[in-house]
Coordinates of C-alpha atoms in Angstrom, one line a residue:
M118 CA 30.7 -47.1 11.9
S119 CA 29.8 -43.6 10.8
S120 CA 32.4 -41.4 9.0
E121 CA 33.6 -38.2 10.7
N122 CA 32.4 -36.2 7.7
S123 CA 28.8 -37.5 8.0
L124 CA 26.1 -34.9 8.2
T125 CA 22.6 -35.0 9.6
R126 CA 19.9 -33.5 7.4
R127 CA 19.5 -30.6 9.8
E128 CA 23.3 -29.9 9.7
F129 CA 23.3 -30.1 5.9
V130 CA 20.4 -27.7 5.5
V131 CA 21.8 -25.2 8.0
S132 CA 25.3 -25.3 6.5
T133 CA 23.9 -25.0 3.0
A134 CA 21.6 -22.1 4.0
K135 CA 24.5 -20.3 5.6
A136 CA 26.7 -20.7 2.5
A137 CA 23.8 -19.6 0.3
A138 CA 23.1 -16.6 2.5
G139 CA 26.8 -15.6 2.4
A140 CA 26.8 -15.8 -1.4
V141 CA 23.7 -13.7 -1.6
L142 CA 25.2 -11.0 0.7
L143 CA 28.4 -10.9 -1.4
N144 CA 26.4 -10.6 -4.6
Q145 CA 24.2 -7.9 -3.2
M146 CA 27.0 -5.7 -1.7
P147 CA 27.2 -2.5 -3.7
D148 CA 30.3 -1.5 -5.5
I149 CA 30.9 2.0 -3.9
S150 CA 34.1 2.7 -5.9
V151 CA 32.7 2.3 -9.5
S152 CA 29.2 2.6 -10.8
K153 CA 28.7 -0.1 -13.4
P154 CA 25.8 -0.3 -15.8
A155 CA 23.7 -3.4 -15.7
A156 CA 25.0 -6.0 -18.1
P157 CA 22.6 -6.9 -20.9
K158 CA 20.7 -10.2 -20.4
R159 CA 21.8 -13.2 -22.4
R160 CA 19.3 -13.9 -25.2
L161 CA 17.9 -17.4 -25.1
A162 CA 15.8 -19.4 -27.5
M163 CA 14.3 -22.8 -27.1
V164 CA 13.3 -25.4 -29.6
G165 CA 11.0 -28.1 -28.3
T166 CA 8.5 -26.7 -25.8
G167 CA 7.2 -29.8 -24.1
H168 CA 7.2 -30.8 -20.5
R169 CA 11.0 -31.0 -20.1
G170 CA 11.7 -27.8 -22.0
T171 CA 9.1 -25.6 -20.4
G172 CA 9.9 -27.0 -16.9
M173 CA 13.6 -27.6 -16.4
W174 CA 14.8 -25.1 -19.0
G175 CA 11.9 -22.7 -19.0
T176 CA 10.1 -21.6 -15.9
S177 CA 12.9 -22.7 -13.5
V178 CA 15.6 -20.8 -15.5
L179 CA 13.6 -17.6 -15.6
K180 CA 12.8 -17.9 -11.8
D181 CA 16.4 -18.5 -10.8
Y182 CA 18.4 -16.6 -13.5
G183 CA 15.9 -14.0 -14.7
D184 CA 18.4 -11.3 -13.8
L185 CA 20.9 -12.8 -16.3
V186 CA 18.8 -14.2 -19.2
E187 CA 15.6 -13.7 -21.2
F188 CA 13.8 -15.7 -23.8
V189 CA 13.6 -14.1 -27.2
G190 CA 12.1 -17.0 -29.1
L191 CA 10.3 -20.3 -28.7
C192 CA 10.0 -22.9 -31.5
D193 CA 7.9 -26.1 -31.8
I194 CA 6.4 -28.0 -34.7
N195 CA 3.2 -27.7 -32.7
P196 CA 2.2 -24.0 -32.8
G197 CA -0.4 -24.4 -30.0
R198 CA 2.2 -25.9 -27.7
A199 CA 4.6 -23.1 -28.4
E200 CA 2.0 -20.6 -27.5
T201 CA 1.0 -22.5 -24.3
A202 CA 4.7 -22.6 -23.3
K203 CA 4.9 -18.9 -23.8
K204 CA 2.1 -18.3 -21.4
M205 CA 3.5 -20.8 -18.9
L206 CA 6.9 -19.0 -19.0
G207 CA 5.2 -15.6 -18.8
A208 CA 7.4 -14.6 -21.7
S209 CA 6.8 -11.8 -24.2
C210 CA 8.8 -13.3 -27.1
P211 CA 7.4 -14.5 -30.4
T212 CA 6.8 -18.1 -31.2
F213 CA 7.8 -20.0 -34.3
T214 CA 7.3 -23.3 -36.1
D215 CA 10.4 -22.7 -38.4
F216 CA 13.7 -23.0 -36.5
E217 CA 15.9 -21.0 -39.0
E218 CA 13.3 -18.2 -39.1
M219 CA 13.5 -18.0 -35.3
I220 CA 17.3 -17.7 -35.3
A221 CA 17.3 -15.1 -38.1
K222 CA 14.5 -12.9 -36.5
A223 CA 15.0 -13.4 -32.8
K224 CA 18.8 -13.4 -32.9
P225 CA 19.5 -15.5 -29.8
E226 CA 22.9 -15.9 -28.3
T227 CA 22.1 -19.4 -26.9
V228 CA 19.7 -22.0 -28.2
I229 CA 18.4 -24.7 -25.8
V230 CA 17.5 -27.9 -27.6
T231 CA 14.8 -30.0 -25.9
T232 CA 13.2 -31.7 -28.9
V233 CA 12.6 -35.4 -29.7
D234 CA 16.1 -37.0 -29.4
G235 CA 16.1 -38.1 -33.0
T236 CA 16.0 -34.5 -34.2
H237 CA 18.7 -33.0 -31.9
H238 CA 21.4 -33.2 -34.5
T239 CA 19.5 -31.0 -36.9
F240 CA 19.0 -28.2 -34.4
I241 CA 22.4 -28.4 -32.8
A242 CA 24.3 -28.3 -36.1
K243 CA 22.1 -25.5 -37.5
A244 CA 22.4 -23.3 -34.4
L245 CA 26.1 -23.7 -34.3
E246 CA 26.3 -22.9 -38.0
M247 CA 24.2 -19.7 -37.5
G248 CA 26.5 -18.4 -34.8
C249 CA 24.7 -19.5 -31.5
D250 CA 26.0 -21.3 -28.5
V251 CA 23.9 -24.5 -27.7
I252 CA 22.7 -26.2 -24.6
T253 CA 21.4 -29.6 -25.4
E254 CA 19.4 -32.1 -23.4
K255 CA 20.7 -35.7 -23.2
P256 CA 21.2 -37.7 -25.2
M257 CA 23.1 -35.7 -27.7
T258 CA 21.7 -37.8 -30.5
T259 CA 20.6 -41.3 -31.4
D260 CA 23.1 -42.9 -33.8
E261 CA 26.6 -42.6 -35.1
K262 CA 25.6 -40.8 -38.4
K263 CA 23.7 -38.1 -36.6
L264 CA 26.6 -37.8 -34.2
K265 CA 29.0 -37.1 -37.0
V266 CA 26.8 -34.2 -38.2
I267 CA 27.1 -32.7 -34.7
L268 CA 30.8 -33.3 -34.4
D269 CA 31.5 -31.8 -37.8
A270 CA 29.5 -28.7 -36.9
A271 CA 31.2 -28.4 -33.5
R272 CA 34.7 -28.6 -35.1
K273 CA 33.8 -25.9 -37.6
S274 CA 32.1 -23.5 -35.1
Q275 CA 33.6 -21.0 -32.7
N276 CA 30.6 -21.4 -30.5
K277 CA 30.1 -23.6 -27.5
L278 CA 28.1 -26.8 -27.2
I279 CA 27.1 -27.6 -23.6
M280 CA 26.0 -31.1 -22.8
A281 CA 23.4 -31.1 -20.0
H282 CA 24.5 -34.2 -18.1
N283 CA 23.0 -33.2 -14.8
Y284 CA 23.6 -36.6 -13.1
R285 CA 27.2 -35.6 -12.5
Y286 CA 26.2 -32.8 -10.1
P287 CA 24.3 -34.3 -7.1
P288 CA 26.4 -34.2 -3.9
T289 CA 26.3 -38.0 -3.7
A290 CA 27.8 -38.4 -7.2
A291 CA 30.5 -35.8 -6.4
K292 CA 31.4 -37.6 -3.2
I293 CA 31.8 -40.9 -5.1
K294 CA 33.9 -39.1 -7.7
E295 CA 36.1 -37.6 -4.9
M296 CA 36.7 -41.0 -3.3
L297 CA 37.5 -42.6 -6.7
M298 CA 40.0 -39.8 -7.4
Q299 CA 41.6 -40.5 -4.0
E300 CA 41.7 -44.2 -4.8
R301 CA 39.9 -45.0 -1.6
V302 CA 39.5 -48.6 -2.6
G303 CA 42.6 -48.7 -4.8
R304 CA 42.6 -49.0 -8.6
I305 CA 39.2 -49.8 -9.9
T306 CA 39.0 -53.1 -11.8
S307 CA 35.3 -53.6 -12.4
V308 CA 31.9 -52.0 -11.8
D309 CA 28.4 -53.5 -11.2
F310 CA 25.7 -50.9 -12.1
H311 CA 22.0 -51.7 -12.1
W312 CA 19.2 -49.2 -12.7
Y313 CA 15.5 -49.9 -11.9
L314 CA 12.6 -47.9 -13.3
D315 CA 9.3 -48.6 -11.6
V316 CA 5.9 -49.4 -13.1
Y317 CA 5.0 -45.7 -13.0
H318 CA 8.1 -43.9 -14.3
G319 CA 9.3 -46.8 -16.5
A320 CA 5.9 -47.3 -18.0
D321 CA 5.7 -43.6 -19.0
Y322 CA 8.4 -44.0 -21.6
F323 CA 6.2 -46.5 -23.4
R324 CA 3.3 -44.1 -23.5
R325 CA 5.2 -41.3 -25.3
W326 CA 7.4 -40.8 -28.3
H327 CA 10.2 -42.6 -26.6
R328 CA 8.5 -45.9 -27.5
L329 CA 9.8 -45.6 -31.1
R330 CA 13.5 -46.2 -32.0
E331 CA 13.5 -43.5 -34.6
S332 CA 12.6 -41.0 -32.0
S333 CA 14.6 -42.1 -28.9
G334 CA 17.2 -44.5 -30.2
T335 CA 15.7 -46.9 -27.5
L336 CA 16.2 -46.3 -23.7
L337 CA 19.8 -47.3 -24.2
N338 CA 20.2 -43.8 -25.5
H339 CA 17.4 -41.7 -24.0
K340 CA 17.6 -42.9 -20.4
A341 CA 20.9 -44.9 -20.2
S342 CA 23.0 -42.0 -21.7
H343 CA 22.7 -40.5 -18.2
H344 CA 24.1 -43.7 -16.7
F345 CA 26.8 -44.3 -19.3
D346 CA 28.0 -40.7 -18.8
L347 CA 28.3 -41.3 -15.1
L348 CA 30.4 -44.4 -15.7
N349 CA 32.7 -42.6 -18.1
W350 CA 33.1 -39.8 -15.6
W351 CA 33.6 -41.9 -12.6
I352 CA 35.9 -44.4 -14.3
D353 CA 37.8 -41.6 -16.1
S354 CA 38.3 -43.6 -19.2
D355 CA 36.7 -44.1 -22.6
P356 CA 34.6 -47.2 -23.6
E357 CA 36.3 -49.5 -26.0
E358 CA 34.0 -52.5 -26.6
V359 CA 30.4 -53.2 -25.9
H360 CA 28.3 -56.4 -25.9
A361 CA 24.6 -56.4 -24.9
F362 CA 21.4 -58.4 -24.7
G363 CA 17.9 -56.9 -24.7
A364 CA 14.3 -57.6 -25.4
L365 CA 10.7 -56.3 -25.3
E366 CA 8.8 -58.8 -23.3
F367 CA 6.6 -56.9 -20.9
Y368 CA 5.1 -53.8 -22.7
G369 CA 3.9 -53.5 -26.3
K370 CA 2.6 -56.5 -28.0
N371 CA 2.9 -58.6 -24.8
H372 CA -0.6 -58.1 -23.6
E373 CA -4.1 -59.3 -24.3
F374 CA -5.8 -55.9 -24.9
R375 CA -4.8 -52.4 -26.0
H376 CA -6.2 -49.1 -27.3
T377 CA -4.9 -45.9 -28.9
H378 CA -4.5 -44.0 -25.6
C379 CA -5.9 -43.9 -22.1
R380 CA -8.6 -41.3 -22.1
P381 CA -11.0 -43.0 -24.5
C382 CA -9.9 -46.6 -23.6
P383 CA -12.7 -49.1 -23.0
F384 CA -10.3 -51.2 -20.8
K385 CA -9.4 -48.4 -18.3
D386 CA -11.3 -50.1 -15.4
K387 CA -9.2 -53.2 -15.6
C388 CA -5.8 -51.9 -16.8
Q389 CA -3.4 -51.4 -14.0
F390 CA -1.4 -49.0 -16.3
F391 CA -4.3 -46.6 -16.9
F392 CA -2.9 -43.1 -16.8
D393 CA -5.5 -40.4 -16.1
L394 CA -4.1 -37.4 -17.9
T395 CA -7.0 -35.2 -16.9
K396 CA -5.7 -35.1 -13.3
D397 CA -2.6 -33.2 -14.4
K398 CA -3.6 -29.6 -15.4
R399 CA -0.2 -28.8 -16.8
L400 CA 0.1 -31.8 -19.1
M401 CA -3.5 -31.2 -20.3
Q402 CA -2.6 -27.7 -21.3
L403 CA 0.6 -28.6 -23.0
Y404 CA -0.6 -31.7 -24.8
A405 CA -4.3 -32.6 -24.7
D406 CA -5.3 -29.0 -25.6
N407 CA -2.9 -29.1 -28.6
E408 CA -3.6 -32.5 -30.0
K409 CA -5.5 -30.9 -32.9
Y410 CA -2.3 -29.6 -34.4
D411 CA -0.2 -32.7 -34.7
G412 CA -2.2 -35.7 -33.3
Y413 CA 0.3 -36.4 -30.6
T414 CA -1.2 -38.1 -27.5
R415 CA 0.7 -37.8 -24.2
D416 CA -1.3 -40.7 -22.6
G417 CA -0.6 -43.4 -25.3
C418 CA -1.3 -47.0 -24.6
V419 CA 1.7 -48.9 -23.1
W420 CA 0.5 -52.0 -25.0
K421 CA 0.6 -50.5 -28.5
E422 CA 2.0 -52.9 -31.1
D423 CA 4.2 -50.2 -32.7
I424 CA 6.5 -50.1 -29.7
D425 CA 9.9 -51.3 -30.9
I426 CA 12.3 -50.4 -28.0
F427 CA 13.6 -52.8 -25.3
D428 CA 12.1 -53.0 -21.8
K429 CA 15.0 -55.1 -20.4
M430 CA 18.6 -54.5 -21.2
A431 CA 22.0 -56.0 -20.0
V432 CA 25.2 -54.4 -21.2
Q433 CA 28.9 -55.4 -20.8
I434 CA 31.4 -52.6 -21.4
R435 CA 35.2 -52.9 -21.5
Y436 CA 37.0 -49.6 -21.1
A437 CA 40.3 -48.6 -22.6
N438 CA 41.9 -48.7 -19.1
K439 CA 40.6 -52.4 -18.9
V440 CA 37.9 -51.7 -16.3
Q441 CA 34.9 -54.0 -16.9
V442 CA 31.3 -52.9 -16.3
S443 CA 28.2 -55.0 -15.9
Y444 CA 25.1 -52.7 -16.5
S445 CA 21.4 -53.5 -16.6
L446 CA 18.2 -51.4 -17.0
T447 CA 14.8 -52.8 -16.0
T448 CA 11.7 -50.7 -16.8
Y449 CA 8.9 -52.5 -14.9
S450 CA 10.4 -52.8 -11.4
P451 CA 8.1 -52.4 -8.2
Y452 CA 10.6 -49.8 -6.9
E453 CA 12.9 -47.2 -8.4
G454 CA 16.5 -46.4 -7.9
F455 CA 20.0 -47.8 -8.7
R456 CA 22.7 -49.8 -7.2
I457 CA 26.4 -49.4 -8.0
A458 CA 29.5 -51.1 -6.7
F459 CA 33.2 -50.3 -7.5
N460 CA 35.5 -53.3 -7.1
G461 CA 39.1 -52.1 -6.4
T462 CA 42.5 -53.6 -5.6
K463 CA 42.1 -52.5 -1.9
G464 CA 38.4 -53.1 -1.4
R465 CA 34.9 -52.3 -2.6
M466 CA 32.6 -49.3 -2.6
D467 CA 28.8 -49.8 -2.7
F468 CA 26.0 -47.2 -3.1
W469 CA 22.2 -47.6 -3.4
M470 CA 20.3 -44.6 -4.5
H471 CA 16.7 -45.0 -3.3
E472 CA 13.8 -43.2 -5.0
R473 CA 10.3 -44.5 -4.8
Q474 CA 10.2 -47.5 -2.5
P475 CA 7.4 -49.5 -1.0
W476 CA 9.1 -49.6 2.4
Q477 CA 10.1 -46.9 4.8
M478 CA 13.5 -45.3 4.2
E479 CA 16.0 -43.4 6.3
D480 CA 16.3 -39.7 5.4
F481 CA 19.9 -40.1 4.2
D482 CA 21.9 -41.9 1.5
E483 CA 24.8 -44.1 2.5
I484 CA 28.1 -45.0 0.8
H485 CA 29.6 -48.3 2.1
V486 CA 33.3 -48.7 1.8
T487 CA 34.7 -52.2 2.7
D488 CA 38.5 -52.6 2.9
N489 CA 40.1 -55.9 2.1
F490 CA 41.1 -57.5 5.4
G491 CA 39.7 -54.5 7.2
K492 CA 36.6 -52.8 8.5
A493 CA 33.6 -51.2 6.8
E494 CA 33.0 -47.5 6.7
F495 CA 29.5 -46.0 6.3
I496 CA 29.4 -42.4 4.9
K497 CA 26.0 -40.8 5.4
L498 CA 24.8 -38.0 3.1
P499 CA 21.4 -36.2 3.3
R500 CA 19.0 -37.5 0.8
I501 CA 17.9 -35.0 -1.9
E502 CA 15.0 -36.3 -3.9
E503 CA 14.0 -33.2 -5.9
N504 CA 15.7 -31.8 -9.1
H505 CA 17.5 -35.1 -10.0
Y506 CA 19.0 -35.6 -6.5
G507 CA 19.9 -32.0 -6.2
G508 CA 22.0 -31.8 -9.3
D509 CA 19.9 -29.5 -11.5
P510 CA 20.4 -26.2 -9.6
L511 CA 24.2 -26.9 -9.4
M512 CA 24.5 -27.6 -13.1
K513 CA 22.4 -24.5 -14.0
D514 CA 24.5 -22.3 -11.7
K515 CA 27.6 -23.5 -13.6
I516 CA 25.9 -22.8 -17.0
F517 CA 24.2 -19.5 -16.3
R518 CA 25.6 -17.8 -13.2
N519 CA 29.2 -18.9 -12.7
P520 CA 30.6 -20.5 -15.9
A521 CA 34.1 -19.6 -14.9
A522 CA 33.8 -21.2 -11.4
P523 CA 36.4 -23.9 -10.6
D524 CA 35.4 -27.4 -11.8
T525 CA 37.2 -29.6 -9.2
Y526 CA 35.5 -32.8 -10.3
Q527 CA 35.2 -32.0 -14.0
Q528 CA 31.4 -32.1 -13.8
A529 CA 30.8 -29.8 -16.8
A530 CA 30.3 -32.2 -19.7
N531 CA 31.7 -31.3 -23.1
V532 CA 31.0 -32.4 -26.7
R533 CA 33.3 -35.4 -26.4
D534 CA 31.6 -36.5 -23.2
G535 CA 28.2 -36.3 -24.9
A536 CA 29.5 -38.3 -27.8
M537 CA 31.0 -41.1 -25.7
S538 CA 27.8 -41.6 -23.6
V539 CA 25.8 -41.8 -26.8
L540 CA 28.2 -44.3 -28.5
I541 CA 27.8 -46.8 -25.7
G542 CA 24.0 -46.8 -26.2
V543 CA 24.4 -47.0 -30.0
A544 CA 26.9 -49.9 -29.7
A545 CA 24.7 -51.7 -27.2
R546 CA 21.7 -51.5 -29.6
K547 CA 23.8 -52.7 -32.5
S548 CA 25.1 -55.6 -30.4
I549 CA 21.6 -56.7 -29.4
D550 CA 20.4 -56.6 -33.0
S551 CA 23.5 -58.4 -34.4
G552 CA 24.6 -60.6 -31.6
K553 CA 28.1 -59.3 -32.0
T554 CA 30.6 -57.3 -29.9
I555 CA 30.8 -53.7 -31.1
R556 CA 34.0 -51.7 -31.1
I557 CA 33.5 -48.0 -30.3
A558 CA 36.3 -47.1 -32.7
D559 CA 34.3 -48.6 -35.6
L560 CA 31.5 -46.1 -35.0
T561 CA 33.4 -42.8 -34.8
D562 CA 36.7 -41.0 -35.6
I563 CA 37.1 -40.3 -31.8
V564 CA 39.9 -42.6 -30.6
P565 CA 39.1 -44.1 -27.2
Q566 CA 41.7 -43.1 -24.5
A567 CA 42.8 -45.0 -21.4
K568 CA 42.5 -41.8 -19.5
K569 CA 39.6 -39.5 -20.5
P570 CA 41.0 -36.2 -21.9
S571 CA 40.2 -33.1 -19.9

C-alpha cells in the first residue's frame, strides 16, 4: 500500500517550485530600514581543471552562486587545459601550473581540489598550511600514509576542510536516514549493499587515469568511497574490521586485442567498447586539444595491459556497533544502479536506485518497508536522475549559500567522515592483496567509535 506521505512527480515539482519561489522572494525583499553595502565575493581557486572540476565545481558554481563567489586562480599541470577551463568558465583570472605560486599571487580564501586522487593530500595540506579553506572531491586520498598528511595538516590549521560527499544529499538518501533515525525497522543488525556500474559508465574508469592504483587507489577508493560514506552515515557508526575479495578478470589484459586509445585504434569496427571522443565537443576541447602538453588521452583503451585495479569487488565490513555489511561493486553490468537492504530487529527496509536500465521504469523511486509478522509499506519518492539524484544543488547550497543552515540529518561531511570512508577502501585493498582481515585501528590514530561522533 502507498504511504500517506507519498508524492506524485507533479506534486513534488509544484511544492518544490513554491518553496523555491518563496525563498527567492524572501532573499529579494529589500531592507528598507538599513542600507547595507554588498558583501565582497568569496575568492575561489581551483586545482585540477578537468571534466569534474570545470563542470561540477566551475560553471555550475558560477551560474548558481556567482553573486557570492568568484574565481581568482586556476591551476593544472597541463597549461592548455587550465586555459581551456578559463574560457569555459568565462573567468578573467590568471592560470598557473605551480600551485604555491597561485596561492601566493591570487590569494584565494577557498581552494577547490579536483585533481587526480593520488595527489589530493599534497594540495589539501599545502592549502591549509597557507591559510586557505579547502573543498575536496572524494575520495579524500588513496592510502593511510597520505591520509596522515591531511589529518596532521587539518589538526594544525584554523581553516576548514569540507568533504564533498554529495551522495548524502539526495531526497531518497535523506528519507532513508530519517527512517533509520526513527528506528522504523528496529535496531539495524546487518546491511546488504550492491552497486552496479554498467558497460558505459563502468568502462569509462578503465579508459582514464583511474585505471592505475597509484592514481585512484582502485575503485574501492575512487568510486566506493561514495558508498562507504553512505554506510557510515546511515549506520551512524565507525568501521572496525574489513575483509575483501577482488580481481581484474574482464577489462585490461583479459582480451585478445588492444591499442593505445580509441581514436587511432585499428580495431574500432569490432570493439564494442569503442568510445568516439570526437562526438563530445567539450571533452575534445578539454583533453584532445591539450594532449600535446602532457600526453594524457581521455579515450584510452579499456584493454590496456597496465590496468592494475579490480573490476569486481566484494567487501565484508564489521562496524563498532556490531552491524555487519555485505558490499559488492561490479563494473561491467548491463544496467546501472544499486540495491540496499537494512535488516532490523523489527523488519527490513529495501531500496533499489535505478539509473540506466534496459527496461521501462516508473517515474518514481520506492522504499519498501516490511514489518516482521506485519504488512509491507511502499513509500514513493519522485525520481531525480540529474546532479547525482538531486544531491549536488543541495550540497552546494549548504557550502556556498547557507553554511549555517540547520543540518538535521548531519549531511555535511567533515574531515573524520572523509577519513573513515577512505579507510574502508584502503583496508579492503590491503585485504585483497594479503588475504587477511584488516583492522581500521591499525591504519590510523582515529579510534573507531560505536556511535559516530557528531
